[in-house]
Amino acid sequence: MTVAGDMWRGTARGRPLATVVLLLGCAGLAMGQQLVKGPFSGQLIDMRNGTLRVVTILEAPFTMKEKTADGSYKYTGFCVDMINELSRMLKFDYDLYEVPDRTYGAMTDDGEWSGMVGQLVNDKADIALAAFTITSERERYVDFTERYMDYGIGFLMKRSNKEKQNYFAFLLPFQPVVWACLLAAIFVVAIMLFITSRIRIKLNIANPERDNDRQFNIRNSIWFAYGSLVRKGVEPAPRSLPVRIMAGTWWLFGLIVISTYTANLTAFLTVKRLEQPIRSIDDLAKQTEIAYGIPTGGGLYSFFRSQQGTGTIYELMWNYMNTEPTTFVKGLTGGVERVRQGNFVFMYDAPILEYRVNTDTSCQLMLLPNTFRPQGYGLATRSDSGLQEGLSFGILHLKENGKITELRDRWWPKVGCSMDGSESEAAAEGLALDSFVGVYIVVAVGGALAMVAALAEVSWHSYCNNRPNVPTQQEDTNNTVSEQRKLTEEVLRGIDNGTLQILIRKTPPVIDTCPAHNGGPPDIKSDGKFV
């Protein structure tokens, strides 16, 4: 293959151009003794006095132009590889050139076609080779081959630079209503423990030596309920049967709550969750915070313009874009640059957007998961030129032998930036400090409240001590202990010096009036023991 000026010449296995004949008929395609069978209608085209003129448009990765070491240029890309495969299969040569106005083609106000469609209609090209969308409007003026690729319209937007900071991320595993119910449950259980203990004490059911119902006052009950929920051992420990049943049920409840919270907290803090308020065209049309747009001209522009008066969601979007002039951008490059500025969604062919995201060195772009308006790419030929059926046969053959899939995997490698903007699963990141700021705030608030309580207690104690002629309970206790100590010392001193004597009197035995086991009264020995 050679380049002459703006023309790229492709040959069939290096054969001279004058020997190339493209035969279309019920027998198939023939070149000398070569025969490829196919279901064709029957037409003979002699290409010995010319070559196939192929017009294209630069659109990565379908058609690209690269500079070689010797300073010349060559065309590469998915479409270039595909036309080379068709050239080898169908035995034809071609010259490749770029469309002058660099557009796919749309009908102007004066009824003329621009772009590649205009090149075919005006007999300046035989084949249009590009990511050329098959539409009914174009089909009336040119012939399209079999689809070589199916696609939909995708949504390109800028990826969030970082996750939105949430200092209270530790609260995310449960919704606010769940936290409110947990707080209420602590007080409800505490009140039930307190009431149960009070009832047992009032009815004299509690055993003072075994049960500890008196310790379950309202303060201790709340502390017990809270400590049990956070899986910390607290006092008092339940001893009576009703309190143990209530405590056991509460412990089971706490086990389930803590286990669920731990599992959800792990997911919320370790998995990067990027906000995607828009996942489909319906989401895009229903919101107004994020602008969206399309390229001026082309098939997508014509599609939205044709939706006026239909009452569909597409008409709603078209009306919005008409009120915002900045939503119409100049081609793919203008759309991508507009997306990089932020707060903009660009609608375009999904395969082309996918390539842009995958090759973005800064990984700032992302592609939303859903598409709309399913379509297909095909090669376009001059109307009634007879090239359509032969090329369609070649494309079908390339599909069947897996060559199209091979070319797609080559030009859309599954490496590089992720399509949805998510982080690589293999890259494990430590949790940042901002994930725990809320926890530190809770500890700081708790410490501040503890200091306030301590200061209040000290102030109250100082106030009570400074009150005149009002003995405190502690003073009364100290006075009582002091008087008891003095009395004890005086008694011991009197015993030592003989001024006090201790008189011990023997108490007569108590006779049990209950009958003995044999039915008779018990006997008493002289020493007072029963016999």
Coordinates of C-alpha atoms in Angstrom, one line a residue:
M1 CA 0.0 0.0 0.0
T2 CA 1.2 3.5 -0.9
V3 CA 0.1 7.1 -0.3
A4 CA -0.1 9.6 -3.1
G5 CA -1.0 13.1 -1.9
D6 CA -4.2 12.7 0.1
M7 CA -4.9 9.3 -1.5
W8 CA -4.2 5.9 0.2
R9 CA -4.0 3.1 -2.3
G10 CA -4.8 -0.4 -1.3
T11 CA -4.2 -3.4 -3.7
A12 CA -5.3 -7.0 -3.7
R13 CA -2.1 -8.9 -2.8
G14 CA 0.0 -6.5 -4.9
R15 CA -1.7 -7.4 -8.2
P16 CA -1.7 -4.8 -10.9
L17 CA -4.7 -2.6 -10.8
A18 CA -5.6 -3.2 -14.5
T19 CA -6.2 -6.9 -13.8
V20 CA -8.9 -6.4 -11.1
V21 CA -12.4 -7.5 -12.1
L22 CA -15.2 -7.5 -9.5
L23 CA -17.9 -10.0 -10.6
L24 CA -21.3 -10.1 -9.0
G25 CA -23.7 -12.8 -10.0
C26 CA -25.5 -15.8 -8.9
A27 CA -22.3 -17.8 -9.2
G28 CA -20.4 -15.6 -6.8
L29 CA -17.3 -13.4 -6.9
A30 CA -14.5 -14.4 -9.4
M31 CA -10.9 -13.2 -9.9
G32 CA -9.2 -15.4 -12.4
Q33 CA -9.7 -18.9 -11.1
Q34 CA -10.8 -17.6 -7.6
L35 CA -14.4 -18.1 -6.8
V36 CA -16.4 -17.1 -3.7
K37 CA -20.0 -18.1 -3.7
G38 CA -22.8 -15.9 -2.5
P39 CA -26.5 -15.1 -3.0
F40 CA -26.2 -12.2 -5.3
S41 CA -28.8 -10.8 -7.7
G42 CA -26.4 -10.8 -10.7
Q43 CA -24.4 -7.9 -12.1
L44 CA -21.0 -7.7 -13.8
I45 CA -18.8 -4.7 -13.0
D46 CA -15.5 -4.3 -14.9
M47 CA -12.9 -2.5 -12.7
R48 CA -10.0 -2.8 -15.1
N49 CA -10.1 0.8 -16.1
G50 CA -10.5 2.3 -12.6
T51 CA -10.4 1.6 -8.9
L52 CA -12.8 1.8 -6.0
R53 CA -12.8 5.2 -4.5
V54 CA -13.2 5.0 -0.8
V55 CA -14.1 8.1 1.3
T56 CA -13.6 8.1 5.0
I57 CA -13.6 10.4 8.0
L58 CA -11.1 10.4 10.9
E59 CA -12.8 8.9 13.9
A60 CA -10.7 6.9 16.4
P61 CA -10.5 4.0 16.5
F62 CA -12.3 3.3 13.2
T63 CA -10.0 5.4 11.0
M64 CA -6.9 7.1 12.2
K65 CA -3.8 8.6 10.4
E66 CA -0.3 8.1 11.7
K67 CA 3.0 9.5 10.7
T68 CA 5.6 7.0 9.8
A69 CA 9.4 7.2 10.3
D70 CA 10.0 8.4 6.8
G71 CA 7.7 11.4 7.2
S72 CA 4.8 9.9 5.3
Y73 CA 1.3 9.1 6.6
K74 CA -0.7 5.9 6.8
Y75 CA -4.2 5.1 7.8
T76 CA -4.9 2.6 10.6
G77 CA -7.9 1.6 12.6
F78 CA -10.8 -0.9 12.7
C79 CA -12.3 0.2 9.4
V80 CA -8.9 0.2 7.6
D81 CA -8.2 -3.4 8.8
M82 CA -11.7 -4.4 7.7
I83 CA -11.4 -3.0 4.2
N84 CA -8.1 -4.7 3.9
E85 CA -9.7 -8.0 4.8
L86 CA -12.5 -7.4 2.3
S87 CA -9.9 -6.4 -0.3
R88 CA -8.1 -9.7 0.1
M89 CA -11.3 -11.7 0.2
L90 CA -13.1 -10.1 -2.8
K91 CA -9.9 -9.3 -4.8
F92 CA -10.3 -5.6 -5.4
D93 CA -8.1 -2.5 -5.0
Y94 CA -9.1 0.9 -3.6
D95 CA -8.0 4.4 -3.0
L96 CA -8.7 5.9 0.4
Y97 CA -9.2 9.7 1.0
E98 CA -10.7 11.9 3.7
V99 CA -14.0 13.7 3.2
P100 CA -13.2 17.4 2.7
D101 CA -15.8 18.9 5.1
R102 CA -15.0 16.2 7.7
T103 CA -18.7 15.3 8.3
Y104 CA -20.7 12.2 7.9
G105 CA -23.4 14.0 5.9
A106 CA -26.7 15.7 6.4
M107 CA -29.2 17.3 4.1
T108 CA -28.8 21.1 3.9
D109 CA -31.6 23.6 3.5
D110 CA -31.2 23.7 -0.3
G111 CA -31.8 19.9 -0.5
E112 CA -28.1 19.0 -1.1
W113 CA -26.2 16.4 0.9
S114 CA -23.0 17.2 2.7
G115 CA -20.2 15.0 4.0
M116 CA -19.6 11.5 2.9
V117 CA -23.2 11.1 1.7
G118 CA -22.7 14.0 -0.6
Q119 CA -19.5 12.4 -1.9
L120 CA -21.5 9.3 -2.9
V121 CA -24.5 11.1 -4.2
N122 CA -22.3 13.4 -6.4
D123 CA -20.4 10.3 -7.7
K124 CA -17.1 11.4 -6.2
A125 CA -16.7 8.1 -4.2
D126 CA -17.8 4.5 -4.6
I127 CA -17.7 3.4 -0.9
A128 CA -18.0 5.4 2.4
L129 CA -15.9 3.7 5.0
A130 CA -16.4 4.9 8.6
A131 CA -18.6 4.5 11.7
F132 CA -21.5 5.2 9.3
T133 CA -24.9 4.9 11.0
I134 CA -27.6 3.2 8.9
T135 CA -30.7 5.4 8.8
S136 CA -33.8 5.4 6.7
E137 CA -33.2 9.0 5.5
R138 CA -29.7 8.1 4.1
E139 CA -31.0 4.8 2.7
R140 CA -33.1 6.7 0.2
Y141 CA -30.0 8.2 -1.4
V142 CA -27.3 5.6 -0.9
D143 CA -27.1 1.8 -0.4
F144 CA -25.9 0.3 2.9
T145 CA -24.3 -3.0 3.4
E146 CA -24.9 -5.6 6.1
R147 CA -24.2 -4.2 9.6
Y148 CA -20.6 -4.8 10.7
M149 CA -21.3 -3.5 14.3
D150 CA -24.3 -2.9 16.5
Y151 CA -24.3 -0.1 19.0
G152 CA -26.4 2.4 20.9
I153 CA -26.1 6.0 22.0
G154 CA -24.0 6.4 25.1
F155 CA -23.6 9.0 27.8
L156 CA -20.2 10.5 28.5
M157 CA -19.6 12.5 31.7
K158 CA -16.8 13.6 33.9
R159 CA -15.8 11.3 36.7
S160 CA -15.9 12.6 40.2
N161 CA -12.4 13.5 41.4
K162 CA -13.0 12.0 44.9
E163 CA -15.8 10.7 47.0
K164 CA -17.9 13.2 48.8
Q165 CA -16.5 13.5 52.4
N166 CA -18.9 12.3 55.1
Y167 CA -17.5 12.8 58.6
F168 CA -20.3 10.7 60.0
A169 CA -19.8 7.8 57.6
F170 CA -20.0 5.3 60.5
L171 CA -23.7 6.1 60.7
L172 CA -24.3 5.1 57.1
P173 CA -25.0 1.4 57.7
F174 CA -28.3 2.3 59.3
Q175 CA -30.9 4.8 58.2
P176 CA -31.8 7.6 60.7
V177 CA -35.1 5.9 61.6
V178 CA -33.2 2.8 62.6
W179 CA -30.9 4.7 64.8
A180 CA -33.9 6.4 66.4
C181 CA -35.6 3.1 67.1
L182 CA -32.4 1.7 68.6
L183 CA -32.2 4.7 71.0
A184 CA -35.8 4.3 71.9
A185 CA -35.3 0.5 72.5
I186 CA -32.6 1.2 75.1
F187 CA -35.0 3.3 77.2
V188 CA -37.9 1.0 76.7
V189 CA -35.9 -2.0 77.9
A190 CA -34.4 0.0 80.8
I191 CA -37.9 1.0 81.9
M192 CA -39.2 -2.6 81.7
L193 CA -36.2 -3.8 83.8
F194 CA -36.9 -1.1 86.4
I195 CA -40.7 -1.8 86.6
T196 CA -40.2 -5.6 86.8
S197 CA -37.8 -5.2 89.7
R198 CA -40.0 -2.7 91.5
I199 CA -43.0 -4.9 91.3
R200 CA -41.1 -7.9 92.7
I201 CA -39.9 -5.7 95.6
K202 CA -43.3 -4.2 96.4
L203 CA -45.0 -7.6 96.4
N204 CA -42.2 -9.0 98.5
I205 CA -41.4 -11.7 95.9
A206 CA -37.7 -10.9 95.7
N207 CA -35.3 -12.9 97.8
P208 CA -32.9 -10.4 99.4
E209 CA -30.1 -13.0 99.8
R210 CA -30.2 -14.2 96.2
D211 CA -31.8 -11.5 94.0
N212 CA -30.6 -8.0 93.4
D213 CA -33.8 -6.3 92.3
R214 CA -33.1 -3.2 94.4
Q215 CA -30.0 -2.5 92.3
F216 CA -32.0 -2.1 89.2
N217 CA -33.0 1.5 89.7
I218 CA -33.7 3.6 86.6
R219 CA -30.1 4.8 86.3
N220 CA -28.6 1.3 86.5
S221 CA -31.2 -0.1 84.2
I222 CA -30.3 2.4 81.4
W223 CA -26.6 1.7 81.9
F224 CA -27.2 -2.0 81.7
A225 CA -29.3 -1.7 78.5
Y226 CA -26.7 0.4 76.8
G227 CA -23.7 -1.7 77.9
S228 CA -25.4 -4.9 76.8
L229 CA -26.2 -3.4 73.3
V230 CA -22.5 -2.5 72.7
R231 CA -21.5 -5.9 74.0
K232 CA -19.7 -4.8 77.1
G233 CA -20.2 -6.5 80.5
V234 CA -21.8 -4.1 83.0
E235 CA -23.2 -4.3 86.5
P236 CA -25.6 -5.2 88.0
A237 CA -25.8 -8.7 86.7
P238 CA -29.4 -10.0 86.5
R239 CA -30.3 -12.7 89.0
S240 CA -34.1 -13.0 89.2
L241 CA -35.8 -15.1 86.6
P242 CA -37.9 -12.3 85.0
V243 CA -35.0 -9.9 84.7
R244 CA -32.8 -12.7 83.2
I245 CA -35.4 -13.5 80.6
M246 CA -35.6 -9.8 79.6
A247 CA -31.8 -9.5 79.6
G248 CA -31.3 -12.6 77.5
T249 CA -33.8 -11.4 74.9
W250 CA -32.0 -8.1 74.8
W251 CA -28.6 -9.7 74.4
L252 CA -29.9 -11.7 71.4
F253 CA -31.3 -8.5 69.9
G254 CA -28.0 -6.7 70.4
L255 CA -26.0 -9.6 68.8
I256 CA -28.1 -9.4 65.6
V257 CA -27.9 -5.6 65.5
I258 CA -24.1 -5.4 66.1
S259 CA -23.4 -8.1 63.6
T260 CA -25.5 -6.4 60.9
Y261 CA -23.9 -3.1 61.6
T262 CA -20.4 -4.5 61.4
A263 CA -21.0 -6.1 58.1
N264 CA -22.6 -3.0 56.6
L265 CA -19.9 -0.7 58.0
T266 CA -17.2 -2.8 56.3
A267 CA -18.9 -2.4 52.9
F268 CA -19.6 1.3 53.4
L269 CA -16.0 2.2 54.4
T270 CA -14.0 0.0 52.0
V271 CA -16.0 0.1 48.8
K272 CA -15.7 3.3 46.8
R273 CA -19.2 4.5 46.2
L274 CA -19.4 7.0 43.4
E275 CA -22.6 9.0 43.0
Q276 CA -24.3 8.3 39.7
P277 CA -27.6 10.2 39.8
I278 CA -28.0 9.5 36.0
R279 CA -28.1 5.9 34.7
S280 CA -30.4 6.2 31.8
I281 CA -31.9 8.6 29.4
D282 CA -35.0 8.9 31.6
D283 CA -32.9 10.0 34.5
L284 CA -31.2 12.5 32.3
A285 CA -34.4 14.1 30.9
K286 CA -36.1 14.4 34.3
Q287 CA -33.3 16.5 35.9
T288 CA -32.1 20.0 35.3
E289 CA -28.9 20.2 37.4
I290 CA -26.6 18.6 34.9
A291 CA -26.7 19.9 31.3
Y292 CA -26.5 17.6 28.3
G293 CA -26.0 18.0 24.6
I294 CA -25.2 16.5 21.2
P295 CA -23.0 17.5 18.2
T296 CA -24.4 19.9 15.7
G297 CA -25.5 18.1 12.5
G298 CA -25.3 14.4 11.9
G299 CA -27.7 11.6 12.5
L300 CA -28.3 12.2 16.2
Y301 CA -29.1 15.9 15.6
S302 CA -31.6 14.9 12.9
F303 CA -33.2 12.3 15.2
F304 CA -33.9 14.7 18.0
R305 CA -35.0 17.4 15.6
S306 CA -37.5 15.0 14.1
Q307 CA -39.1 14.4 17.5
Q308 CA -40.9 17.7 17.6
G309 CA -44.6 17.3 18.2
T310 CA -44.3 13.6 19.2
G311 CA -44.9 14.1 22.9
T312 CA -42.0 11.7 23.7
I313 CA -39.1 12.2 26.1
Y314 CA -36.9 13.0 23.1
E315 CA -39.1 16.0 22.3
L316 CA -38.6 17.2 25.9
M317 CA -34.9 16.8 25.6
W318 CA -34.9 18.6 22.2
N319 CA -36.8 21.6 23.7
Y320 CA -34.3 21.8 26.5
M321 CA -31.3 21.8 24.2
N322 CA -32.9 24.5 22.1
T323 CA -33.2 26.7 25.1
E324 CA -29.5 26.2 26.0
P325 CA -27.3 27.1 23.0
T326 CA -24.2 25.7 24.7
T327 CA -25.6 22.2 24.6
F328 CA -24.9 21.9 20.9
V329 CA -21.2 21.3 20.5
K330 CA -18.9 21.0 17.5
G331 CA -18.2 17.4 16.9
L332 CA -16.8 14.7 19.2
T333 CA -13.8 16.8 20.2
G334 CA -16.0 19.7 21.3
G335 CA -18.2 17.4 23.3
V336 CA -15.3 15.7 25.1
E337 CA -13.8 19.1 26.0
R338 CA -17.2 20.3 27.3
V339 CA -17.4 17.2 29.5
R340 CA -14.0 17.8 30.9
Q341 CA -15.2 21.2 32.2
G342 CA -17.7 19.4 34.4
N343 CA -21.5 19.2 34.9
F344 CA -22.2 18.1 31.3
V345 CA -23.3 14.8 29.7
F346 CA -22.4 14.3 26.1
M347 CA -24.5 11.9 24.0
Y348 CA -22.7 10.1 21.1
D349 CA -22.0 6.7 19.7
A350 CA -21.2 4.3 22.5
P351 CA -18.2 2.5 20.8
I352 CA -16.5 5.8 20.1
L353 CA -17.1 7.1 23.6
E354 CA -15.9 3.8 25.0
Y355 CA -12.6 4.2 23.2
R356 CA -12.2 7.7 24.4
V357 CA -12.7 6.6 28.0
N358 CA -10.4 3.7 27.7
T359 CA -7.6 5.8 26.3
D360 CA -8.0 8.8 28.5
T361 CA -4.6 9.2 30.2
S362 CA -6.1 11.2 33.1
C363 CA -9.0 8.8 33.7
Q364 CA -11.3 11.7 34.2
L365 CA -14.0 10.4 31.9
M366 CA -16.6 7.7 32.5
L367 CA -19.4 6.1 30.5
L368 CA -22.8 5.5 32.0
P369 CA -23.9 1.9 31.9
N370 CA -27.1 2.2 29.7
T371 CA -27.6 3.3 26.1
F372 CA -30.6 4.2 24.0
R373 CA -31.6 4.1 20.3
P374 CA -30.1 0.8 19.1
Q375 CA -28.5 1.2 15.7
G376 CA -25.8 -0.3 13.5
Y377 CA -22.8 0.7 11.4
G378 CA -22.4 -0.3 7.8
L379 CA -20.5 0.6 4.6
A380 CA -22.4 2.9 2.2
T381 CA -22.1 2.7 -1.6
R382 CA -23.5 4.7 -4.5
S383 CA -27.1 3.9 -5.1
D384 CA -27.5 1.1 -7.7
S385 CA -23.8 0.7 -8.0
G386 CA -24.0 -3.0 -7.5
L387 CA -21.3 -3.0 -4.8
Q388 CA -23.7 -3.5 -1.9
E389 CA -24.3 -7.2 -2.1
G390 CA -20.7 -8.2 -2.6
L391 CA -19.5 -6.2 0.3
S392 CA -22.4 -7.5 2.5
F393 CA -21.3 -11.0 1.7
G394 CA -17.8 -10.2 2.7
I395 CA -18.9 -8.7 6.0
L396 CA -21.1 -11.7 6.8
H397 CA -18.1 -13.9 6.1
L398 CA -15.9 -11.9 8.4
K399 CA -18.5 -12.1 11.2
E400 CA -18.9 -15.9 10.8
N401 CA -15.1 -16.6 11.0
G402 CA -14.7 -14.3 14.0
K403 CA -12.6 -11.7 12.3
I404 CA -14.8 -8.8 13.2
T405 CA -14.7 -9.8 16.9
E406 CA -10.9 -10.1 16.6
L407 CA -10.6 -6.6 15.2
R408 CA -12.9 -5.2 17.9
D409 CA -10.8 -6.8 20.6
R410 CA -7.7 -5.4 19.0
W411 CA -8.9 -1.8 18.8
W412 CA -11.0 -1.8 22.0
P413 CA -8.6 -3.5 24.5
K414 CA -10.0 -4.3 27.9
V415 CA -7.3 -2.3 29.7
G416 CA -6.9 1.2 30.8
C417 CA -9.4 3.3 32.7
S418 CA -12.6 1.7 33.8
M419 CA -15.8 2.5 31.9
D420 CA -18.0 3.3 34.9
G421 CA -15.4 5.4 36.7
S422 CA -14.9 2.9 39.6
E423 CA -11.6 2.0 41.1
S424 CA -9.8 -1.1 40.2
E425 CA -10.8 -4.0 42.4
A426 CA -7.2 -5.2 42.7
A427 CA -6.1 -1.9 44.2
A428 CA -6.7 -2.0 47.9
E429 CA -6.7 1.4 49.7
G430 CA -6.4 2.2 53.3
L431 CA -9.2 4.1 54.9
A432 CA -8.6 7.8 55.1
L433 CA -8.9 9.9 58.2
D434 CA -12.1 11.6 57.0
S435 CA -13.9 8.2 57.4
F436 CA -13.3 8.4 61.2
V437 CA -13.7 12.1 61.9
G438 CA -17.2 11.5 63.1
V439 CA -16.1 8.8 65.6
Y440 CA -13.6 11.2 67.0
I441 CA -16.2 13.9 67.3
V442 CA -18.4 11.5 69.3
V443 CA -15.6 10.7 71.7
A444 CA -14.8 14.4 72.0
V445 CA -18.4 15.2 72.8
G446 CA -18.5 12.4 75.4
G447 CA -15.4 13.7 77.0
A448 CA -16.7 17.2 77.1
L449 CA -19.9 16.1 78.7
A450 CA -18.0 14.1 81.3
M451 CA -15.9 17.1 82.2
V452 CA -19.0 19.3 82.5
A453 CA -20.6 16.6 84.8
A454 CA -17.4 16.5 86.9
L455 CA -17.3 20.3 87.2
A456 CA -20.9 20.4 88.2
E457 CA -20.4 17.8 90.8
V458 CA -17.4 19.6 92.3
S459 CA -19.3 22.9 92.3
W460 CA -22.3 21.3 94.0
H461 CA -20.1 19.7 96.6
S462 CA -18.3 23.0 97.4
Y463 CA -21.6 24.8 97.7
C464 CA -22.9 22.2 100.1
N465 CA -19.8 22.3 102.3
N466 CA -19.9 26.1 102.5
R467 CA -23.5 26.3 103.7
P468 CA -23.6 27.4 107.4
N469 CA -25.2 25.3 110.2
V470 CA -26.5 22.7 107.7
P471 CA -24.7 19.4 108.4
T472 CA -24.4 17.3 105.4
Q473 CA -25.1 13.6 105.2
Q474 CA -21.4 12.9 105.2
E475 CA -20.9 15.0 108.3
D476 CA -23.7 13.1 110.1
T477 CA -22.1 9.8 109.2
N478 CA -18.7 11.0 110.4
N479 CA -20.1 12.2 113.7
T480 CA -21.9 8.9 114.3
V481 CA -18.8 6.9 113.6
S482 CA -16.8 9.1 115.9
E483 CA -19.3 8.8 118.8
Q484 CA -19.3 5.0 118.3
R485 CA -15.5 4.9 118.4
K486 CA -15.4 6.9 121.7
L487 CA -18.0 4.7 123.3
T488 CA -16.1 1.6 122.4
E489 CA -12.9 3.0 123.8
E490 CA -14.6 3.9 127.1
V491 CA -16.1 0.4 127.5
L492 CA -12.7 -1.3 126.9
R493 CA -11.0 1.1 129.3
G494 CA -13.5 0.3 132.1
I495 CA -13.1 -3.4 131.6
D496 CA -9.3 -3.1 131.9
N497 CA -9.3 -1.1 135.1
G498 CA -12.1 -3.1 136.7
T499 CA -14.7 -0.4 136.9
L500 CA -16.9 -2.4 134.5
Q501 CA -17.9 -6.0 134.9
I502 CA -19.6 -8.2 132.3
L503 CA -22.5 -10.4 133.6
I504 CA -23.2 -13.5 131.6
R505 CA -26.5 -15.2 132.2
K506 CA -27.3 -18.6 130.9
T507 CA -30.6 -18.6 128.9
P508 CA -32.9 -21.6 129.6
P509 CA -33.4 -24.0 126.7
V510 CA -36.3 -23.3 124.4
I511 CA -38.7 -26.2 124.1
D512 CA -40.0 -26.9 120.6
T513 CA -43.7 -27.2 120.8
C514 CA -43.9 -28.9 117.4
P515 CA -44.6 -32.6 117.8
A516 CA -41.7 -35.0 117.2
H517 CA -41.6 -37.3 114.2
N518 CA -43.2 -40.1 116.2
G519 CA -46.1 -38.0 117.1
G520 CA -45.2 -37.5 120.8
P521 CA -43.8 -34.6 122.7
P522 CA -40.0 -34.3 122.7
D523 CA -37.9 -35.3 125.7
I524 CA -35.4 -33.0 127.3
K525 CA -32.3 -34.2 129.0
S526 CA -30.9 -32.5 132.1
D527 CA -28.3 -30.7 129.9
G528 CA -31.1 -29.2 127.9
K529 CA -30.7 -31.3 124.8
F530 CA -33.5 -33.1 122.9
V531 CA -33.7 -36.8 123.0

